XYZ file of C-alpha atoms in Angstrom:
524
model
C 81.962 37.000 -285.670
C 80.727 36.440 -281.899
C 84.266 34.389 -279.696
C 84.135 31.273 -279.754
C 83.968 30.882 -275.477
C 80.830 33.126 -273.940
C 80.750 33.916 -270.117
C 77.499 31.227 -270.358
C 80.141 28.193 -271.493
C 80.200 25.583 -269.288
C 82.259 25.130 -266.180
C 83.848 21.730 -265.294
C 85.773 21.269 -262.083
C 87.004 17.889 -261.708
C 88.424 18.168 -257.846
C 92.203 19.813 -258.440
C 94.777 19.318 -255.739
C 98.158 19.623 -254.290
C 100.618 16.881 -254.480
C 100.671 14.308 -251.742
C 101.870 15.858 -248.785
C 102.265 19.345 -250.431
C 100.373 21.994 -248.743
C 99.803 26.200 -250.334
C 100.097 28.757 -248.415
C 97.937 31.104 -250.925
C 96.223 30.092 -254.417
C 94.475 31.663 -256.906
C 91.632 30.220 -258.987
C 91.593 29.745 -262.725
C 88.882 28.247 -264.870
C 91.244 27.564 -268.062
C 89.712 26.835 -271.673
C 89.479 24.038 -273.186
C 88.109 22.609 -276.239
C 86.016 19.327 -276.219
C 85.159 15.970 -277.934
C 83.577 13.758 -277.559
C 85.677 10.119 -278.147
C 84.999 6.588 -278.362
C 88.217 5.007 -277.046
C 89.158 2.085 -274.685
C 87.798 2.286 -271.329
C 91.276 3.778 -269.186
C 91.318 3.337 -265.027
C 94.659 2.928 -262.915
C 96.517 -0.657 -263.116
C 95.688 -3.429 -261.032
C 99.399 -4.844 -261.140
C 102.524 -4.098 -261.388
C 105.153 -5.241 -264.072
C 106.541 -7.439 -262.113
C 104.037 -9.166 -261.327
C 102.706 -9.126 -264.984
C 105.952 -10.028 -266.072
C 105.128 -13.097 -263.173
C 101.974 -13.275 -263.472
C 102.703 -14.584 -267.078
C 105.075 -16.764 -266.782
C 102.539 -18.533 -264.678
C 100.128 -18.541 -267.574
C 102.698 -20.010 -269.430
C 102.690 -23.179 -266.476
C 106.136 -21.412 -265.037
C 105.637 -21.289 -261.170
C 108.845 -23.091 -259.767
C 110.562 -19.261 -258.000
C 113.966 -20.224 -259.601
C 113.012 -20.820 -262.922
C 110.652 -17.495 -262.790
C 113.925 -15.821 -261.338
C 115.689 -17.185 -263.948
C 113.675 -16.179 -266.802
C 113.225 -12.887 -265.293
C 116.417 -12.129 -264.138
C 115.343 -11.225 -260.854
C 116.327 -13.072 -257.403
C 113.814 -16.087 -257.154
C 112.702 -14.016 -252.767
C 111.447 -12.019 -255.163
C 110.071 -14.321 -257.250
C 108.537 -16.164 -254.399
C 107.243 -12.651 -252.765
C 106.070 -11.671 -255.605
C 104.401 -15.408 -255.943
C 103.043 -15.016 -253.213
C 101.058 -11.360 -253.192
C 99.478 -12.468 -256.789
C 98.164 -15.755 -254.042
C 97.116 -13.663 -251.400
C 95.284 -11.650 -254.228
C 93.293 -14.359 -255.879
C 95.313 -13.806 -258.904
C 96.584 -17.794 -258.759
C 95.556 -20.839 -257.109
C 97.786 -22.599 -254.170
C 99.906 -24.331 -257.610
C 100.984 -21.416 -258.563
C 98.697 -21.124 -261.639
C 95.983 -18.046 -262.655
C 92.148 -18.560 -261.611
C 89.607 -16.602 -263.530
C 90.559 -13.159 -261.906
C 93.957 -13.661 -262.497
C 93.523 -14.047 -265.986
C 90.894 -10.887 -266.474
C 93.284 -8.880 -264.603
C 96.709 -9.471 -266.724
C 94.600 -9.776 -270.081
C 92.998 -5.801 -269.190
C 96.127 -4.490 -268.614
C 96.787 -4.520 -272.590
C 94.978 -1.354 -273.433
C 93.512 -3.451 -277.104
C 91.784 -5.573 -274.377
C 90.229 -3.340 -273.344
C 85.764 -2.057 -273.375
C 85.908 0.724 -275.997
C 83.448 3.661 -274.024
C 82.111 7.234 -274.559
C 84.485 9.527 -273.219
C 85.888 13.713 -273.025
C 89.228 14.293 -274.568
C 90.406 18.360 -274.301
C 92.130 20.881 -276.102
C 94.204 23.304 -275.481
C 92.298 26.434 -277.858
C 95.254 28.035 -278.525
C 98.013 24.747 -279.245
C 95.606 22.414 -280.289
C 97.700 20.152 -278.193
C 95.021 17.808 -276.777
C 95.124 17.359 -272.350
C 96.850 13.865 -271.819
C 93.448 13.241 -270.196
C 89.821 11.181 -271.241
C 86.849 11.679 -268.854
C 83.973 9.336 -269.436
C 81.962 11.434 -266.068
C 81.124 15.158 -266.457
C 81.243 16.706 -263.408
C 79.608 21.340 -263.865
C 80.947 23.842 -261.363
C 78.300 25.204 -258.254
C 78.290 28.565 -259.736
C 76.809 31.709 -258.570
C 77.485 34.314 -261.657
C 78.412 38.294 -260.767
C 76.473 41.886 -261.937
C 78.846 41.695 -264.822
C 78.422 37.976 -265.833
C 81.241 36.405 -264.654
C 81.249 33.744 -262.764
C 82.560 32.918 -259.125
C 82.845 29.388 -257.534
C 80.615 27.468 -254.986
C 82.903 24.982 -253.501
C 83.120 23.291 -250.049
C 79.776 21.187 -248.634
C 76.108 22.230 -248.640
C 76.370 22.518 -244.995
C 79.973 25.161 -245.244
C 79.323 25.679 -249.563
C 82.159 28.827 -249.784
C 82.583 31.043 -252.856
C 85.854 31.615 -254.154
C 86.206 33.924 -257.209
C 88.372 32.784 -260.003
C 89.968 34.435 -263.089
C 88.382 33.745 -266.569
C 91.377 33.580 -268.955
C 88.378 33.432 -272.082
C 90.460 33.828 -275.785
C 89.193 36.175 -277.814
C 89.361 33.822 -280.750
C 87.294 32.376 -282.229
C 88.943 30.712 -284.707
C 89.560 26.673 -283.471
C 92.342 24.481 -284.251
C 91.755 20.698 -286.366
C 90.165 18.063 -284.035
C 92.133 15.939 -282.668
C 93.235 13.042 -284.868
C 92.870 9.006 -283.085
C 96.744 8.480 -282.886
C 96.164 12.084 -280.794
C 93.491 10.882 -278.711
C 94.979 7.114 -278.279
C 98.076 9.272 -276.766
C 95.868 11.063 -274.143
C 94.471 7.972 -273.269
C 97.984 5.868 -272.829
C 99.560 9.423 -270.058
C 95.935 9.160 -268.758
C 96.486 5.783 -267.847
C 99.823 5.824 -266.850
C 99.590 9.394 -264.798
C 96.561 6.987 -262.632
C 98.765 4.747 -261.784
C 102.246 7.296 -260.887
C 102.510 10.745 -261.343
C 102.119 13.176 -260.118
C 102.318 15.148 -263.149
C 100.338 14.217 -266.373
C 103.843 14.834 -268.445
C 105.230 12.095 -267.426
C 106.214 9.713 -270.066
C 105.837 6.263 -269.159
C 109.509 4.881 -268.175
C 108.487 1.104 -268.811
C 106.733 0.854 -271.547
C 105.442 2.839 -275.246
C 102.375 1.915 -277.066
C 102.804 1.558 -280.680
C 101.215 4.341 -281.757
C 100.834 2.591 -285.762
C 99.632 -0.463 -283.816
C 95.903 -1.161 -285.903
C 93.802 -2.825 -283.720
C 93.403 -0.102 -281.578
C 93.277 2.743 -283.318
C 90.379 1.131 -284.856
C 88.265 1.025 -282.374
C 88.852 5.178 -281.508
C 86.963 7.512 -283.224
C 85.047 10.582 -283.026
C 81.584 11.242 -282.351
C 81.748 15.001 -282.162
C 82.354 16.390 -285.336
C 82.859 20.243 -283.212
C 83.575 21.113 -280.261
C 81.989 22.165 -276.728
C 84.233 25.305 -275.732
C 84.428 24.733 -271.509
C 86.100 26.195 -268.924
C 88.388 23.823 -266.651
C 89.403 24.627 -262.816
C 91.667 25.218 -261.418
C 94.281 27.414 -259.618
C 97.633 29.044 -258.520
C 99.389 28.017 -255.708
C 102.812 29.158 -253.381
C 104.203 26.390 -251.086
C 103.706 26.741 -247.539
C 107.069 27.025 -245.568
C 109.007 27.369 -249.380
C 110.981 29.901 -249.448
C 112.329 30.249 -252.703
C 109.096 32.500 -254.668
C 107.795 30.448 -256.965
C 104.362 29.577 -258.068
C 102.957 26.227 -259.413
C 99.770 25.529 -261.148
C 97.833 22.744 -260.260
C 95.814 19.734 -262.516
C 92.548 19.792 -263.458
C 91.949 16.489 -263.339
C 93.110 16.078 -260.242
C 96.333 15.084 -260.299
C 98.829 17.034 -258.912
C 101.038 19.661 -259.950
C 100.952 20.263 -263.634
C 104.345 21.918 -265.267
C 102.453 22.382 -268.620
C 99.470 24.106 -267.356
C 102.253 26.335 -264.875
C 103.835 27.044 -269.141
C 100.924 28.024 -270.576
C 99.895 30.936 -268.063
C 103.226 31.996 -268.557
C 102.606 31.775 -272.109
C 98.775 34.134 -271.973
C 100.332 36.849 -269.853
C 100.893 39.192 -271.978
C 97.856 38.835 -274.214
C 96.021 39.272 -270.715
C 96.598 41.583 -268.373
C 94.014 40.844 -265.491
C 95.674 36.699 -265.541
C 98.979 38.655 -265.185
C 97.408 41.198 -262.373
C 96.325 37.557 -260.780
C 99.712 35.969 -260.642
C 101.560 38.974 -259.427
C 99.129 39.508 -256.570
C 99.794 36.090 -255.496
C 103.726 36.675 -255.630
C 102.701 39.607 -254.078
C 105.845 41.643 -256.861
C 105.809 42.829 -259.992
C 105.934 39.961 -262.925
C 109.480 41.958 -263.914
C 111.096 43.070 -260.817
C 111.062 39.090 -260.159
C 112.126 38.294 -263.441
C 115.180 40.397 -262.734
C 116.286 39.049 -259.493
C 116.283 35.438 -260.814
C 117.982 37.021 -263.790
C 120.371 37.522 -261.429
C 120.418 34.950 -259.585
C 120.556 32.229 -262.664
C 123.454 34.089 -263.357
C 125.147 33.771 -260.308
C 124.481 29.278 -260.472
C 125.689 29.357 -264.052
C 129.222 30.886 -263.181
C 129.437 28.848 -259.990
C 127.809 25.676 -261.971
C 130.732 26.218 -265.162
C 133.475 26.102 -262.126
C 131.688 23.203 -261.084
C 132.361 21.881 -264.439
C 135.603 22.701 -265.255
C 136.462 21.185 -261.765
C 134.518 17.731 -261.647
C 135.505 16.574 -266.010
C 138.181 19.696 -266.645
C 138.581 22.119 -268.957
C 137.728 19.408 -271.539
C 134.295 19.112 -270.889
C 133.664 22.219 -272.783
C 134.444 20.185 -276.185
C 131.034 17.528 -275.589
C 127.974 18.208 -277.608
C 126.035 16.922 -274.272
C 128.168 20.092 -272.618
C 124.310 22.424 -272.444
C 122.665 19.567 -270.895
C 125.624 18.965 -268.259
C 125.624 22.350 -267.496
C 121.952 22.566 -266.732
C 122.467 19.685 -264.880
C 124.699 21.432 -261.987
C 123.303 24.530 -262.617
C 120.064 22.712 -261.582
C 122.249 20.647 -258.840
C 124.382 23.979 -257.535
C 120.586 25.688 -256.860
C 119.124 22.084 -254.642
C 122.561 22.518 -252.751
C 122.350 26.278 -251.923
C 118.472 26.640 -251.228
C 118.905 22.969 -248.723
C 116.231 22.393 -246.608
C 114.673 24.936 -248.329
C 114.133 22.694 -252.140
C 111.178 22.344 -252.769
C 110.632 18.371 -253.323
C 109.524 18.953 -257.476
C 113.223 20.185 -257.925
C 114.373 17.538 -256.800
C 112.625 15.197 -259.364
C 113.332 17.795 -261.789
C 117.225 16.602 -260.927
C 116.627 13.454 -261.673
C 115.420 14.064 -264.982
C 118.466 16.352 -265.698
C 121.249 13.548 -265.145
C 118.501 11.718 -267.395
C 118.514 14.098 -270.079
C 122.621 14.285 -269.870
C 123.130 10.660 -270.651
C 120.568 10.777 -273.267
C 121.836 13.484 -275.359
C 124.977 11.785 -274.809
C 123.784 9.131 -276.941
C 122.167 10.677 -278.946
C 125.752 12.371 -280.442
C 126.666 8.392 -280.084
C 123.842 7.900 -282.853
C 124.825 10.367 -284.871
C 128.345 9.272 -285.029
C 127.585 5.984 -284.928
C 123.982 5.511 -286.610
C 122.396 1.912 -285.483
C 120.541 1.552 -289.225
C 118.624 -1.444 -289.118
C 120.281 -2.871 -285.397
C 116.736 -3.404 -284.763
C 116.472 -6.235 -287.604
C 118.002 -9.032 -284.566
C 114.247 -8.597 -283.084
C 112.745 -8.859 -285.159
C 111.045 -11.378 -287.809
C 108.837 -10.825 -291.033
C 104.959 -11.646 -290.945
C 103.897 -14.430 -294.017
C 102.460 -10.427 -295.113
C 106.209 -9.710 -295.165
C 104.954 -6.873 -292.698
C 107.946 -6.807 -290.077
C 106.420 -7.359 -285.765
C 108.590 -7.424 -283.002
C 109.803 -10.254 -281.411
C 107.286 -11.889 -278.931
C 109.621 -14.097 -276.587
C 111.455 -11.705 -274.155
C 114.006 -14.744 -272.845
C 115.298 -14.570 -276.267
C 115.415 -10.684 -277.121
C 117.052 -10.233 -274.218
C 119.109 -13.392 -274.994
C 120.995 -10.634 -277.832
C 121.142 -8.378 -275.443
C 123.120 -9.871 -273.352
C 126.010 -11.336 -275.496
C 126.135 -8.292 -277.558
C 126.921 -6.636 -274.448
C 129.698 -9.316 -273.269
C 131.129 -8.854 -276.047
C 131.330 -5.267 -275.656
C 133.362 -6.770 -272.388
C 131.325 -4.799 -269.935
C 129.132 -7.227 -266.689
C 126.330 -9.330 -267.705
C 123.556 -10.811 -266.623
C 122.170 -7.170 -267.761
C 119.861 -4.598 -264.916
C 116.663 -6.837 -265.479
C 114.803 -3.683 -267.720
C 117.896 -3.095 -269.482
C 117.598 -6.408 -270.417
C 114.031 -5.970 -271.247
C 113.856 -3.339 -273.095
C 111.059 -3.793 -275.865
C 111.768 -4.135 -279.542
C 110.221 -1.099 -280.397
C 112.038 0.692 -277.718
C 115.169 -0.321 -280.071
C 113.527 0.252 -283.197
C 112.080 3.875 -282.072
C 115.761 4.797 -281.103
C 117.344 3.569 -284.017
C 115.278 5.759 -286.254
C 114.421 8.797 -282.948
C 110.913 8.380 -283.377
C 110.630 8.060 -279.446
C 113.691 8.838 -278.080
C 114.338 6.895 -274.463
C 117.684 5.974 -272.576
C 117.434 2.485 -272.426
C 116.583 1.786 -275.976
C 119.428 4.171 -277.045
C 121.889 2.296 -274.627
C 120.677 -1.366 -276.178
C 121.036 0.004 -280.369
C 124.592 1.955 -279.064
C 125.556 -1.853 -277.804
C 124.462 -3.468 -281.299
C 126.714 -1.091 -283.177
C 129.237 -1.303 -280.925
C 130.287 -4.799 -281.587
C 131.003 -4.103 -285.046
C 132.727 -0.996 -284.637
C 136.121 -1.268 -282.910
C 135.913 2.484 -282.122
C 133.108 2.815 -280.812
C 132.908 4.675 -277.749
C 131.371 1.813 -276.187
C 134.741 -0.571 -276.792
C 136.722 2.385 -274.709
C 133.661 2.653 -272.260
C 133.962 -1.105 -271.412
C 137.775 -1.496 -270.846
C 137.537 1.380 -268.301
C 134.362 0.255 -266.193
C 132.501 -2.887 -267.397
C 129.927 -1.564 -265.009
C 128.748 1.028 -267.020
C 125.281 -0.465 -268.082
C 124.630 -0.769 -265.072
C 125.075 3.339 -263.659
C 123.583 4.037 -266.987
C 120.850 1.964 -265.737
C 120.600 3.128 -262.460
C 120.636 6.946 -263.514
C 116.890 5.893 -266.044
C 115.594 3.708 -262.589
C 116.242 6.947 -260.337
C 115.076 9.415 -262.778
C 111.503 7.002 -263.304
C 110.551 6.516 -259.923
C 111.494 9.685 -259.034
C 108.896 11.302 -262.171
C 106.360 8.895 -261.455
C 106.220 8.055 -257.603
C 104.440 11.137 -256.474
C 104.276 10.062 -252.548
C 107.554 8.834 -252.256
C 110.465 11.371 -250.149
C 113.431 12.405 -251.849
C 116.299 14.165 -250.105
C 119.483 14.712 -252.050
C 121.848 13.215 -250.172
C 120.272 10.140 -252.259
C 120.296 11.764 -255.837
C 124.173 13.224 -254.839
C 125.751 9.892 -255.868
C 123.494 8.713 -259.029
C 125.482 13.062 -259.895
C 128.124 11.719 -259.447
C 127.897 8.494 -261.615
C 126.751 10.402 -264.247
C 129.545 12.026 -264.896
C 131.483 9.941 -264.630
C 129.893 7.925 -267.382
C 130.212 10.702 -269.400
C 134.017 11.590 -269.422
C 133.890 7.506 -270.281
C 132.379 7.924 -273.401
C 133.569 10.972 -274.006
C 137.137 9.859 -273.763
C 137.972 12.576 -270.581
C 140.633 11.443 -268.653
C 139.285 12.857 -264.945
C 142.754 11.951 -263.125
C 141.888 11.498 -259.300
C 138.930 13.477 -258.941
C 137.199 14.020 -255.809
C 134.014 12.588 -259.081
C 135.922 8.955 -260.690
C 136.030 6.931 -257.820
C 135.608 3.465 -259.226
C-alpha cells in the first residue's frame, strides 16, 4: 500500500513566528506532517474582555453598578472596580448609568463558547499519536513552492518583490495507516485551547488557569461534527532555531500556526529522530555538533545540578524532605532553580516560565498526596443542586459558592476573605479535583479545605495554626505561574521568582509537618 503522505501533498503556511522579543541566530525549516479534517464547530476568536472585565460587566447586567457594591460582590478593591467600569465605559460596553449597551450585552454573550456561531473550519491530527493540534483554522493558507529535480519542494518566502528560497526538510511518514478520527470532545478541546492561546499565550500547551470548559456540555457538543469522513494529508511549514545570545546551545521549535514557541513540536521532532536520519542531520547541522555528544555533555551537567539541588533541599527543608511524597517534584524544581542561577543573565526567559510551572507542580503534587490520604469524596455536592430531572448541576450563583468556601476557610482558621481567584473557583473545578478528572491547583485547595473541617488530623488543620496566610501564599504561586504561562509579552526576572520558590518550600514544609526552624528559607 502506498504511503499516505506524498511529495505533492499540500503544504500549508500559517506564518510561524518567534515569541515576542526573541530573535534567532540560526534556523532550519521543516515541513511537518498532519492529517487535516474539515469540521463544524463554534467559532474561535480572541477574547474581547478579560476575566475581571467580564465579571464587572455581568454585575452591570444584573443592575449592580455602584463600585463599592461591585467590589463587595467580587471581592475586589473599590478603586479597581471603578477603574474597570471606566474601561468598559470608554469601550462603549456600558452607558453613563452603568447599564450595558447593546454592544456590551453582545460581548458578554459572545464570551460563552456555546453562544458563538457554528462555522466550518479545520483541525489537524498528529499522524503518529492521533492527538489533535490545539488549533482550529477557518482559512487555509497554502505555501508557495518550487520543486527541485528530485520532487522535494523548497519554500518561497518573503515578498513578491523580494522572494527568498528556503530549503526545508520534509518529514514524510511511510506508514499508510491512519489513526482513528477525532471525536467531538477532542475537537471541542482543540478549539478551547486555540481560544486560550489566541488570548494570552506564547505556547499552545498551556491549559487555561482561570477557566475550564465542561467537556460534557451537551449543547456545545451537539453543535460539533466532522464534515470529512477521511482526512487530507498535509504538511505544515515551520522551523527549528537557536536563540540569539543564548549560551545554552539548546534548540527550540516554532509553532506552525504562528503562536510562538512549541515545546510539543520539539518533543515530536525528538521522538522521530531515530526514524528519520535526515531529520537528525538537520538538527545536528543547526546545533553544530553531534546530538550524542550533546546528550553526554548534558547528562554530566544534569548529574552535577542534581547533586547540588539535593544538598540545597536538605539544607532548606532538612533531611526529612526525602520522606515527602512530592520529593521528586521538589528536586526537579530546585534543579531548575539552580540551573537558572548558574546561567544568570544567559538564562532564557522560557526557562524562567518553566520554573514557575515547576513551582506550581510541586504544590499540585502535595495536594494530590493529601487527597490520597483524605479523599474529598462528594464534598463538591455543597455547590451543586439537582435539577428537575434529578441531574446534578453546578450552582450558578458565584456569590453563594464563594461564601461556602469562605466559611470553610474561616472555620479552619485561615485568613479571610480568600483571594478573589480562589474564592471564584468554579464548582466544576472542585468536582474535577474530587475525581481527579481535571486537576487544578485551586480546585484541589478548595477540596482539601472542604474535607479538613471534618478531620481534626488533616494537614490543613495544623497548617492553619502555623500560618493563617497559607491560602494566600498558595494562591500567589498559582497566580504567578498562570501569568508566566499565559502573558507571553511580559518579561520575567529571577529576582522576582525567588520569593515564590521560597514560598513553595515554606508551604510544603508546613503541609508536610516539617519543622525547618530558623533557616534562611522560612521567614514568616
